[in-house]
Every structure is written in structure tokens, then in C-alpha cells.
Tab-separated table of C-alpha atoms in Angstrom:
chain	number	residue	atom	x	y	z
A	1	MET	CA	38.748	-52.514	-23.932
A	2	SER	CA	36.952	-49.181	-24.309
A	3	LYS	CA	34.254	-50.896	-26.364
A	4	ILE	CA	33.613	-53.378	-23.569
A	5	LYS	CA	33.319	-50.475	-21.111
A	6	ASN	CA	30.790	-48.777	-23.363
A	7	TYR	CA	28.741	-51.955	-23.516
A	8	LEU	CA	28.908	-52.379	-19.742
A	9	ASP	CA	27.768	-48.785	-19.251
A	10	LEU	CA	24.837	-49.473	-21.558
A	11	MET	CA	23.879	-52.497	-19.508
A	12	VAL	CA	24.075	-50.615	-16.181
A	13	ASN	CA	22.078	-47.635	-17.418
A	14	GLY	CA	19.336	-49.663	-19.082
A	15	ASN	CA	18.651	-52.397	-16.551
A	16	HIS	CA	17.193	-52.877	-13.098
A	17	LEU	CA	20.275	-54.375	-11.454
A	18	PRO	CA	20.923	-55.350	-7.822
A	19	ASP	CA	23.823	-54.074	-5.755
A	20	PRO	CA	26.941	-56.141	-6.617
A	21	ALA	CA	28.049	-56.005	-2.977
A	22	ASN	CA	24.982	-57.927	-1.824
A	23	SER	CA	24.462	-60.241	-4.771
A	24	LYS	CA	25.535	-63.668	-5.888
A	25	ILE	CA	24.215	-64.460	-9.345
A	26	ALA	CA	23.567	-67.871	-10.850
A	27	VAL	CA	23.685	-67.644	-14.635
A	28	ALA	CA	21.588	-70.222	-16.476
A	29	MET	CA	23.933	-71.462	-19.198
A	30	SER	CA	23.068	-73.458	-22.293
A	31	GLY	CA	26.585	-73.398	-23.650
A	32	GLY	CA	25.549	-70.895	-26.323
A	33	VAL	CA	26.769	-67.401	-27.086
A	34	ASP	CA	23.967	-65.486	-25.357
A	35	SER	CA	24.216	-67.077	-21.906
A	36	SER	CA	28.020	-67.059	-22.124
A	37	VAL	CA	28.030	-63.292	-22.775
A	38	ALA	CA	25.551	-62.863	-19.910
A	39	ILE	CA	27.943	-64.386	-17.373
A	40	TYR	CA	30.903	-62.577	-18.921
A	41	VAL	CA	29.404	-59.064	-18.675
A	42	LEU	CA	28.084	-59.644	-15.142
A	43	LYS	CA	31.556	-60.759	-14.020
A	44	GLU	CA	33.073	-57.703	-15.716
A	45	LEU	CA	30.665	-55.521	-13.720
A	46	GLY	CA	32.037	-56.959	-10.487
A	47	TYR	CA	29.277	-59.427	-9.615
A	48	GLU	CA	30.023	-62.709	-7.906
A	49	VAL	CA	28.768	-65.194	-10.497
A	50	PHE	CA	28.662	-68.892	-11.233
A	51	GLY	CA	27.269	-70.872	-14.125
A	52	ILE	CA	24.514	-73.401	-13.755
A	53	THR	CA	23.128	-75.730	-16.381
A	54	ALA	CA	20.075	-77.934	-16.280
A	55	TRP	CA	20.939	-81.476	-17.382
A	56	LEU	CA	17.727	-82.311	-19.202
A	57	LEU	CA	18.502	-85.214	-21.510
A	58	SER	CA	20.340	-88.491	-21.724
A	59	GLY	CA	21.909	-89.082	-25.116
A	60	SER	CA	21.895	-86.853	-28.157
A	61	GLY	CA	19.596	-83.904	-28.721
A	62	LYS	CA	19.624	-80.745	-30.779
A	63	CYS	CA	21.028	-78.399	-28.155
A	64	CYS	CA	21.687	-80.205	-24.895
A	65	ASP	CA	24.268	-82.774	-25.990
A	66	ASN	CA	27.282	-80.412	-25.959
A	67	GLY	CA	25.711	-77.638	-23.932
A	68	VAL	CA	27.091	-78.688	-20.556
A	69	VAL	CA	30.577	-79.170	-21.983
A	70	ASP	CA	30.638	-75.726	-23.597
A	71	ALA	CA	29.210	-74.070	-20.472
A	72	VAL	CA	32.004	-75.626	-18.384
A	73	LYS	CA	34.600	-74.414	-20.903
A	74	VAL	CA	33.322	-70.831	-20.658
A	75	CYS	CA	33.270	-70.911	-16.856
A	76	ASP	CA	36.819	-72.336	-16.790
A	77	GLN	CA	37.886	-69.591	-19.165
A	78	LEU	CA	36.376	-66.937	-16.840
A	79	GLY	CA	37.659	-68.577	-13.670
A	80	VAL	CA	34.230	-69.124	-12.113
A	81	GLN	CA	32.443	-72.204	-10.815
A	82	HIS	CA	29.971	-74.221	-12.849
A	83	HIS	CA	27.244	-76.510	-11.552
A	84	ALA	CA	25.062	-79.006	-13.421
A	85	VAL	CA	21.706	-79.954	-11.958
A	86	ASP	CA	20.239	-83.301	-12.963
A	87	LEU	CA	16.649	-82.574	-14.028
A	88	ARG	CA	16.369	-85.409	-16.546
A	89	GLN	CA	13.543	-87.245	-14.775
A	90	ALA	CA	11.534	-84.085	-14.095
A	91	PHE	CA	12.004	-83.000	-17.713
A	92	ALA	CA	10.873	-86.391	-19.031
A	93	ASP	CA	7.892	-86.662	-16.685
A	94	GLY	CA	6.821	-83.054	-17.208
A	95	ILE	CA	7.873	-81.301	-20.392
A	96	ILE	CA	8.359	-84.270	-22.748
A	97	LYS	CA	5.305	-86.184	-21.512
A	98	ASP	CA	3.124	-83.053	-21.795
A	99	PHE	CA	4.461	-82.502	-25.349
A	100	HIS	CA	3.366	-85.985	-26.402
A	101	GLU	CA	-0.022	-85.725	-24.720
A	102	SER	CA	-0.704	-82.277	-26.128
A	103	TYR	CA	-0.138	-83.415	-29.723
A	104	ALA	CA	-2.258	-86.508	-29.045
A	105	ARG	CA	-5.093	-84.154	-28.035
A	106	GLY	CA	-4.851	-82.260	-31.330
A	107	GLU	CA	-2.959	-79.298	-29.843
A	108	THR	CA	0.314	-77.677	-30.904
A	109	PRO	CA	2.368	-77.163	-27.758
A	110	ILE	CA	5.320	-74.859	-27.033
A	111	PRO	CA	7.638	-76.878	-24.748
A	112	CYS	CA	10.131	-74.019	-24.360
A	113	ILE	CA	7.589	-71.911	-22.431
A	114	SER	CA	6.839	-74.799	-20.076
A	115	CYS	CA	10.557	-75.438	-19.689
A	116	ASN	CA	11.152	-71.797	-18.750
A	117	ASN	CA	8.338	-71.916	-16.191
A	118	ASP	CA	9.032	-75.280	-14.606
A	119	MET	CA	12.699	-76.090	-15.221
A	120	LYS	CA	14.716	-72.862	-15.501
A	121	TRP	CA	12.666	-70.579	-13.227
A	122	GLY	CA	11.295	-73.508	-11.281
A	123	SER	CA	13.789	-76.209	-10.324
A	124	LEU	CA	16.986	-74.420	-11.444
A	125	LEU	CA	16.162	-71.151	-9.657
A	126	GLN	CA	15.069	-72.985	-6.505
A	127	TYR	CA	18.259	-75.078	-6.455
A	128	SER	CA	20.426	-71.989	-6.970
A	129	LEU	CA	18.743	-70.131	-4.101
A	130	GLU	CA	18.518	-72.972	-1.623
A	131	ASN	CA	21.705	-74.966	-2.306
A	132	LEU	CA	24.223	-72.573	-3.852
A	133	GLY	CA	23.506	-69.324	-2.001
A	134	ALA	CA	22.423	-67.344	-5.056
A	135	SER	CA	20.409	-64.173	-4.723
A	136	HIS	CA	19.371	-63.979	-8.412
A	137	LEU	CA	19.187	-66.011	-11.608
A	138	ALA	CA	20.397	-64.409	-14.851
A	139	SER	CA	19.822	-65.742	-18.323
A	140	GLY	CA	20.675	-64.956	-21.944
A	141	HIS	CA	17.068	-64.377	-22.909
A	142	TYR	CA	16.293	-61.224	-24.891
A	143	ALA	CA	13.797	-59.531	-22.568
A	144	LYS	CA	13.775	-56.555	-20.227
A	145	LEU	CA	12.692	-56.017	-16.630
A	146	SER	CA	11.724	-52.856	-14.775
A	147	PHE	CA	10.445	-52.169	-11.278
A	148	ASP	CA	7.407	-49.946	-10.829
A	149	GLU	CA	7.729	-48.330	-7.422
A	150	SER	CA	4.160	-47.045	-7.506
A	151	THR	CA	2.773	-50.593	-7.705
A	152	SER	CA	5.768	-52.504	-6.266
A	153	ASN	CA	5.598	-54.664	-9.364
A	154	TYR	CA	8.282	-56.162	-11.583
A	155	ASP	CA	7.224	-55.566	-15.181
A	156	LEU	CA	8.372	-57.590	-18.180
A	157	HIS	CA	9.099	-55.800	-21.455
A	158	ARG	CA	10.259	-56.448	-24.988
A	159	PRO	CA	14.033	-55.962	-25.473
A	160	VAL	CA	15.815	-53.608	-27.846
A	161	GLU	CA	16.448	-56.460	-30.308
A	162	ALA	CA	12.984	-56.953	-31.853
A	163	LYS	CA	14.089	-59.880	-34.003
A	164	LYS	CA	15.190	-61.804	-30.898
A	165	ASP	CA	12.324	-60.758	-28.641
A	166	GLN	CA	11.647	-63.569	-26.156
A	167	SER	CA	9.121	-61.798	-23.940
A	168	TYR	CA	6.443	-64.037	-25.488
A	169	MET	CA	8.260	-67.064	-24.055
A	170	LEU	CA	8.450	-65.627	-20.525
A	171	TRP	CA	4.869	-64.564	-19.759
A	172	GLY	CA	4.462	-67.421	-17.297
A	173	LEU	CA	6.947	-66.076	-14.745
A	174	ASN	CA	5.437	-64.847	-11.475
A	175	GLN	CA	6.442	-61.897	-9.319
A	176	ASP	CA	8.620	-63.967	-6.962
A	177	GLN	CA	10.559	-65.295	-9.959
A	178	LEU	CA	10.843	-61.932	-11.688
A	179	ALA	CA	12.118	-60.304	-8.494
A	180	LYS	CA	15.070	-62.684	-8.561
A	181	THR	CA	15.743	-62.424	-12.312
A	182	ILE	CA	18.283	-60.485	-14.361
A	183	PHE	CA	18.242	-60.185	-18.151
A	184	PRO	CA	21.707	-58.775	-18.996
A	185	LEU	CA	21.076	-58.735	-22.777
A	186	ALA	CA	17.982	-56.510	-22.684
A	187	ASP	CA	19.562	-53.517	-24.435
A	188	PHE	CA	21.845	-55.347	-26.864
A	189	THR	CA	21.400	-56.522	-30.430
A	190	LYS	CA	22.521	-59.966	-31.488
A	191	GLU	CA	25.343	-58.401	-33.494
A	192	GLN	CA	26.562	-56.619	-30.355
A	193	ILE	CA	26.421	-59.854	-28.375
A	194	ARG	CA	28.566	-61.558	-30.988
A	195	GLU	CA	31.014	-58.641	-30.843
A	196	ILE	CA	31.200	-58.788	-27.045
A	197	ALA	CA	31.888	-62.528	-27.236
A	198	GLU	CA	34.741	-61.885	-29.656
A	199	LEU	CA	36.125	-58.978	-27.634
A	200	GLY	CA	36.094	-61.196	-24.571
A	201	ASP	CA	37.704	-63.989	-26.600
A	202	LEU	CA	35.020	-66.407	-25.418
A	203	CYS	CA	35.499	-69.904	-26.769
A	204	VAL	CA	31.878	-70.048	-28.028
A	205	ALA	CA	32.016	-66.704	-29.878
A	206	LYS	CA	31.404	-68.316	-33.260
A	207	LYS	CA	29.077	-71.078	-32.130
A	208	GLU	CA	25.890	-71.397	-34.199
A	209	GLU	CA	22.458	-71.068	-32.627
A	210	SER	CA	20.032	-73.919	-32.087
A	211	GLN	CA	16.334	-73.096	-32.270
A	212	ASP	CA	14.860	-76.566	-32.587
A	213	ILE	CA	13.117	-78.651	-29.945
A	214	CYS	CA	16.012	-79.990	-27.888
A	215	PHE	CA	14.691	-83.512	-27.264
A	216	VAL	CA	14.019	-84.269	-30.945
A	217	SER	CA	17.180	-85.945	-32.175
A	218	ASN	CA	19.326	-84.436	-34.900
A	219	GLY	CA	18.154	-85.350	-38.389
A	220	MET	CA	14.623	-86.248	-37.247
A	221	THR	CA	11.566	-84.172	-38.134
A	222	ASN	CA	8.788	-83.512	-35.606
A	223	SER	CA	6.493	-85.746	-37.630
A	224	GLU	CA	8.969	-88.619	-37.595
A	225	TYR	CA	9.520	-88.140	-33.889
A	226	LEU	CA	5.792	-88.066	-33.033
A	227	THR	CA	5.050	-91.070	-35.239
A	228	ARG	CA	7.722	-93.030	-33.409
A	229	ILE	CA	6.182	-92.065	-30.046
A	230	LEU	CA	2.455	-92.146	-30.845
A	231	GLY	CA	2.389	-94.650	-33.698
A	232	GLU	CA	0.718	-94.428	-37.102
A	233	LYS	CA	-3.074	-94.230	-37.060
A	234	GLU	CA	-4.823	-93.831	-40.387
A	235	GLY	CA	-7.731	-91.431	-40.606
A	236	PRO	CA	-9.572	-89.173	-43.047
A	237	ILE	CA	-8.880	-85.618	-44.171
A	238	ILE	CA	-12.312	-84.065	-44.630
A	239	LEU	CA	-13.447	-80.896	-46.359
A	240	ALA	CA	-15.208	-79.105	-43.476
A	241	SER	CA	-17.795	-77.311	-45.601
A	242	THR	CA	-19.174	-80.449	-47.312
A	243	GLY	CA	-18.050	-83.449	-45.285
A	244	GLU	CA	-16.294	-84.884	-48.348
A	245	GLU	CA	-13.266	-87.086	-47.673
A	246	LEU	CA	-10.350	-85.758	-49.716
A	247	ALA	CA	-7.457	-87.920	-48.526
A	248	LYS	CA	-6.057	-90.086	-45.785
A	249	HIS	CA	-3.514	-89.237	-43.116
A	250	THR	CA	-1.364	-91.400	-40.819
A	251	GLY	CA	-1.938	-89.483	-37.591
A	252	SER	CA	-3.883	-86.345	-36.728
A	253	PHE	CA	-0.978	-85.314	-34.454
A	254	ASN	CA	1.052	-84.533	-37.591
A	255	TYR	CA	-1.117	-81.484	-38.327
A	256	THR	CA	-1.639	-78.065	-36.844
A	257	TYR	CA	-4.241	-75.323	-37.306
A	258	GLY	CA	-3.535	-73.167	-40.345
A	259	GLN	CA	-1.219	-75.707	-41.951
A	260	ARG	CA	-1.127	-75.625	-45.740
A	261	LYS	CA	2.061	-77.421	-46.735
A	262	GLY	CA	2.182	-81.200	-46.648
A	263	LEU	CA	-1.539	-81.818	-47.105
A	264	LYS	CA	-0.911	-83.431	-50.502
A	265	ILE	CA	-4.413	-82.615	-51.714
A	266	ALA	CA	-5.212	-81.443	-55.249
A	267	TYR	CA	-8.052	-78.944	-55.028
A	268	LYS	CA	-9.385	-75.970	-56.939
A	269	GLU	CA	-8.131	-73.546	-54.284
A	270	PRO	CA	-5.581	-73.638	-51.448
A	271	LEU	CA	-6.702	-75.608	-48.384
A	272	TYR	CA	-5.656	-75.252	-44.780
A	273	VAL	CA	-6.177	-77.302	-41.627
A	274	THR	CA	-9.174	-75.711	-39.893
A	275	LYS	CA	-9.858	-78.220	-37.141
A	276	ILE	CA	-8.364	-81.368	-35.594
A	277	ASP	CA	-10.627	-83.927	-33.933
A	278	SER	CA	-8.105	-86.099	-32.141
A	279	ASP	CA	-10.747	-88.371	-30.543
A	280	ALA	CA	-12.114	-89.327	-33.961
A	281	ASN	CA	-8.691	-89.007	-35.640
A	282	ILE	CA	-10.112	-86.611	-38.244
A	283	VAL	CA	-8.314	-83.665	-39.838
A	284	TYR	CA	-10.629	-81.009	-41.271
A	285	VAL	CA	-9.545	-78.631	-44.030
A	286	GLY	CA	-11.038	-75.534	-45.573
A	287	THR	CA	-10.323	-72.198	-47.168
A	288	LYS	CA	-8.263	-69.427	-45.605
A	289	GLU	CA	-11.458	-67.578	-44.674
A	290	GLU	CA	-12.513	-70.574	-42.600
A	291	LEU	CA	-9.460	-70.065	-40.364
A	292	LEU	CA	-10.709	-66.724	-39.071
A	293	SER	CA	-11.728	-66.506	-35.419
A	294	GLN	CA	-13.344	-63.695	-33.473
A	295	LYS	CA	-13.024	-65.235	-30.010
A	296	ALA	CA	-10.742	-67.512	-28.038
A	297	VAL	CA	-10.599	-68.870	-24.509
A	298	GLY	CA	-7.535	-69.420	-22.351
A	299	ASN	CA	-6.621	-71.129	-19.120
A	300	ARG	CA	-3.686	-71.240	-16.680
A	301	VAL	CA	-3.604	-67.444	-16.726
A	302	ASN	CA	-0.601	-65.507	-15.425
A	303	MET	CA	-0.686	-61.707	-15.210
A	304	THR	CA	2.802	-60.200	-14.936
A	305	ALA	CA	1.537	-56.611	-14.763
A	306	LYS	CA	-1.008	-54.893	-12.562
A	307	VAL	CA	-4.141	-54.469	-14.670
A	308	SER	CA	-7.476	-52.908	-13.830
A	309	LEU	CA	-10.744	-54.378	-15.032
A	310	ASP	CA	-13.507	-52.067	-16.242
A	311	ASP	CA	-17.204	-52.376	-15.413
A	312	LYS	CA	-17.473	-55.247	-17.898
A	313	ASN	CA	-14.659	-57.153	-16.130
A	314	SER	CA	-12.367	-56.598	-19.080
A	315	PHE	CA	-9.266	-54.783	-20.285
A	316	GLU	CA	-7.877	-53.961	-23.727
A	317	ALA	CA	-4.646	-55.521	-24.957
A	318	LEU	CA	-2.521	-56.157	-27.993
A	319	THR	CA	-2.631	-59.925	-28.211
A	320	LYS	CA	-0.123	-62.268	-29.824
A	321	ILE	CA	-1.490	-65.763	-30.550
A	322	ARG	CA	1.852	-67.249	-31.549
A	323	TYR	CA	5.520	-66.308	-31.292
A	324	ASN	CA	5.846	-64.894	-34.805
A	325	SER	CA	2.371	-63.365	-35.129
A	326	LYS	CA	1.611	-59.680	-35.338
A	327	PRO	CA	-0.231	-58.454	-32.185
A	328	SER	CA	-3.966	-57.915	-32.663
A	329	LEU	CA	-6.077	-55.545	-30.621
A	330	ALA	CA	-8.530	-57.448	-28.401
A	331	ARG	CA	-10.685	-57.170	-25.330
A	332	VAL	CA	-9.863	-59.627	-22.556
A	333	TYR	CA	-12.616	-60.723	-20.154
A	334	MET	CA	-11.877	-62.144	-16.688
A	335	ASP	CA	-13.973	-62.713	-13.583
A	336	SER	CA	-11.101	-61.159	-11.609
A	337	VAL	CA	-7.424	-60.369	-12.112
A	338	ASP	CA	-6.651	-63.580	-10.189
A	339	SER	CA	-8.837	-65.756	-12.418
A	340	ASP	CA	-7.318	-68.855	-14.005
A	341	TYR	CA	-9.617	-68.578	-17.015
A	342	LEU	CA	-10.281	-65.812	-19.543
A	343	GLU	CA	-12.054	-65.071	-22.803
A	344	VAL	CA	-10.684	-62.908	-25.600
A	345	GLU	CA	-12.658	-61.084	-28.267
A	346	PHE	CA	-10.557	-59.765	-31.133
A	347	ILE	CA	-11.535	-56.402	-32.619
A	348	GLU	CA	-10.772	-57.810	-36.073
A	349	PRO	CA	-10.903	-61.560	-36.821
A	350	VAL	CA	-7.527	-63.328	-36.561
A	351	GLU	CA	-6.237	-66.331	-38.426
A	352	ALA	CA	-5.504	-69.829	-37.060
A	353	VAL	CA	-5.914	-69.469	-33.307
A	354	THR	CA	-4.316	-72.721	-32.216
A	355	PRO	CA	-5.052	-74.742	-29.045
A	356	GLY	CA	-1.839	-75.477	-27.154
A	357	GLN	CA	-0.214	-72.211	-28.144
A	358	ALA	CA	-0.054	-69.173	-25.867
A	359	MET	CA	-1.910	-65.870	-25.975
A	360	VAL	CA	0.342	-63.118	-24.671
A	361	PHE	CA	-1.060	-59.674	-23.864
A	362	TYR	CA	0.818	-56.394	-24.344
A	363	ASP	CA	-0.156	-52.911	-23.192
A	364	PRO	CA	-1.913	-51.072	-26.070
A	365	VAL	CA	-0.224	-47.820	-25.076
A	366	ASP	CA	3.188	-48.963	-23.818
A	367	THR	CA	3.417	-51.647	-26.475
A	368	ALA	CA	6.679	-53.096	-25.140
A	369	LYS	CA	5.112	-53.993	-21.783
A	370	VAL	CA	3.819	-57.522	-21.191
A	371	LEU	CA	0.540	-57.639	-19.269
A	372	GLY	CA	0.317	-61.419	-18.973
A	373	GLY	CA	-0.794	-64.457	-20.879
A	374	ALA	CA	-2.720	-67.710	-20.992
A	375	TRP	CA	-2.682	-71.049	-22.780
A	376	ILE	CA	-5.140	-71.237	-25.665
A	377	ASP	CA	-7.835	-73.754	-24.734
A	378	GLY	CA	-10.381	-73.235	-27.474
A	379	VAL	CA	-11.477	-71.055	-30.370
A	380	SER	CA	-14.661	-69.728	-31.880
A	381	VAL	CA	-14.464	-69.956	-35.661
A	382	LEU	CA	-16.550	-67.529	-37.727
């Protein structure tokens, strides 16, 4: 068990953790390896813990169908309580409905960010605090928290495991939520998490990961799912530079900015989706150069860090425009740090800024530190 002790020491030394004597921690459990290791290591550190799972779906899905069952198995194995909270109606009325409507508007949404904001750190955290006596909510997300005593601010950071970095997915959490949050996996790699699960003989140690949208049934593509929900609607695919119709499509919602594959267009050079006009049901295509944008606008802003605006009401940030994108240096303009709207000007043009995605800002000096984020509302194409 010396390896487990070494891992526990790493967790204690690298995290902002509450006093076990005054804490009762709800651990958000999906039934996967990461959240199962989170509850395991917290229990090993002497915390009073219980598992809690959001029941989000009726019927089969890609991750929620067996999640509750596996979470219960892990809690039984550890001898701790497990609670399931029925959020099916809220999930359907909020996350799933917004997903459909966003695609219908020509956007490309990220339902997992909205789920984190509204379900896990919204309803699940509130239920844990108010009904189950919890002091904190822990999760298996790969992210890191620190507390800045000089500003009395909880700061969100990238974790050690760069390949599993989920800080981009958590920019929407506010200070009240972050103050009650624990990320036990912040200083571990995925390989270490697997090893801890095996050392602890957890029943999910060899369970595979699921990274798909949970409410899209197994074996169904996003396009098939959206067509079933929104229905086929034929429209033109138009070359943006000339107005020439190159092909037909069966629904503009099946396309996203920057898309190349699946266009089924024979042309002298590669073409990409450069614009989606959902009202007219038109998909515009063009060259890669036509994807470049110098500016973007965002709404529903949330700043996790304390930032100072200069005399131009702006600050500099490394900006990610999608989960897997490389951060680009940009200047962010806001009327005030409490503004719900912002404008971003990239130092160098970026490719395929996509409405419905999130812009997440990182400190240009302390590049692991999240400054905040916003939902992309519009772009300015060169």
C-alpha cells in the first residue's frame, strides 16, 4: 500500500483541500474510473464521503445507461452511501432542448459545458448542500483549483495531465461554486488513475471511457440523431465567393464551420464550410483562407479570475476557441469586468471560429490559469 500512500501524499500536497474534520464531501459519480478513484482517494484521506449521481436520461444512452449501476457498485465496495437525483426533466427541458435549438440556428453547441454549469454544479451541488448535508462537491474532472489569499479568489487551472485537460469545460463555474469544489485528480495522469483503481481493486478499474454525447443513442451518429429530431430539409450548398450552387444538402444543421469531410463536392481545391445561414437553409463553402477570422464576439461571459482592464477596457489573453484548439494570443474588450458581452481581436487570424462553441481565456504569463470565458455569438471573417 506504499504506492497508494505516495499518491495520497501527492494529492494533499498539490491541492487546496478542506479540513477533513469539518467536511462532508459529495462526489459526483458517473460510474467511470475517474470519479470512482476520486471518491476512493478522498475516503482513504479520511474524509466523510458519499456518492451522488445525476439521473439524466430514460432509456439507453452512451454513458448514462449503466452509470448509476456502476456508481452504486463502487460505493457498496467502499462502504459509503450513494444517492441518485432525478434530473431527467430538467436535463430534457434545458440541455437537450438547447442542443436541438442551437443546431437549428446554425450553431455547434457543447452540451457538456452547459451540463457542468446547470446540472452538476447547479442542481446536483444544490441538492447535496441543502438535502444531504454536504460541504463540498468533488468530481473526477482533470482540473486544478487554488485559492489566492491576496484577492480572496478561487482560481481554476489546467491539471498536470495535459491530454485530459478539462479546464476548458469548466470556465462557466462561479466563485460560489468553485469555493465548494474539489478536483482530486488535478495532479495525476490518466495512467496513474488507472493504477490507483487497480491498487484499490475497484470494480470499474478496467472500464472503458465514454466521450460521446450521452443522449445520442449507441450506434447513432449526430447527423442521424439531428435528422430524426429536426427532420430533413433540402437546401443548397453554395460557393461563397461566386454564389454558384455546387450541391444539395438535407439539413443545414448537419454542418459546422470549418467542416471539410462529408461535403461530397468535387472541386479543383479543398472546400470547407465557411458560413451557415439557418434561416435560409443555405450552407456556404470556400477555401481554407476564407475560414480565417480576426475578430469574434461572445456573450454570457463568466470571469473566474480577477482581471484588470487597461485604459482601452481590455486585457490580453491566450484564447482557445474550441476544446482541441491551440490557444491564440488575443486582446479581449469589455465595458467592465462584470459585462455579459465582450469582443475579441486575435493578434493573428484564427481558423473556423464557430458560433455555439466557447472562447476560454488563459493568462498569457501563467498559461495554466483560466481567466474566464464566453459563448461565441458571432465572427468577423477576413
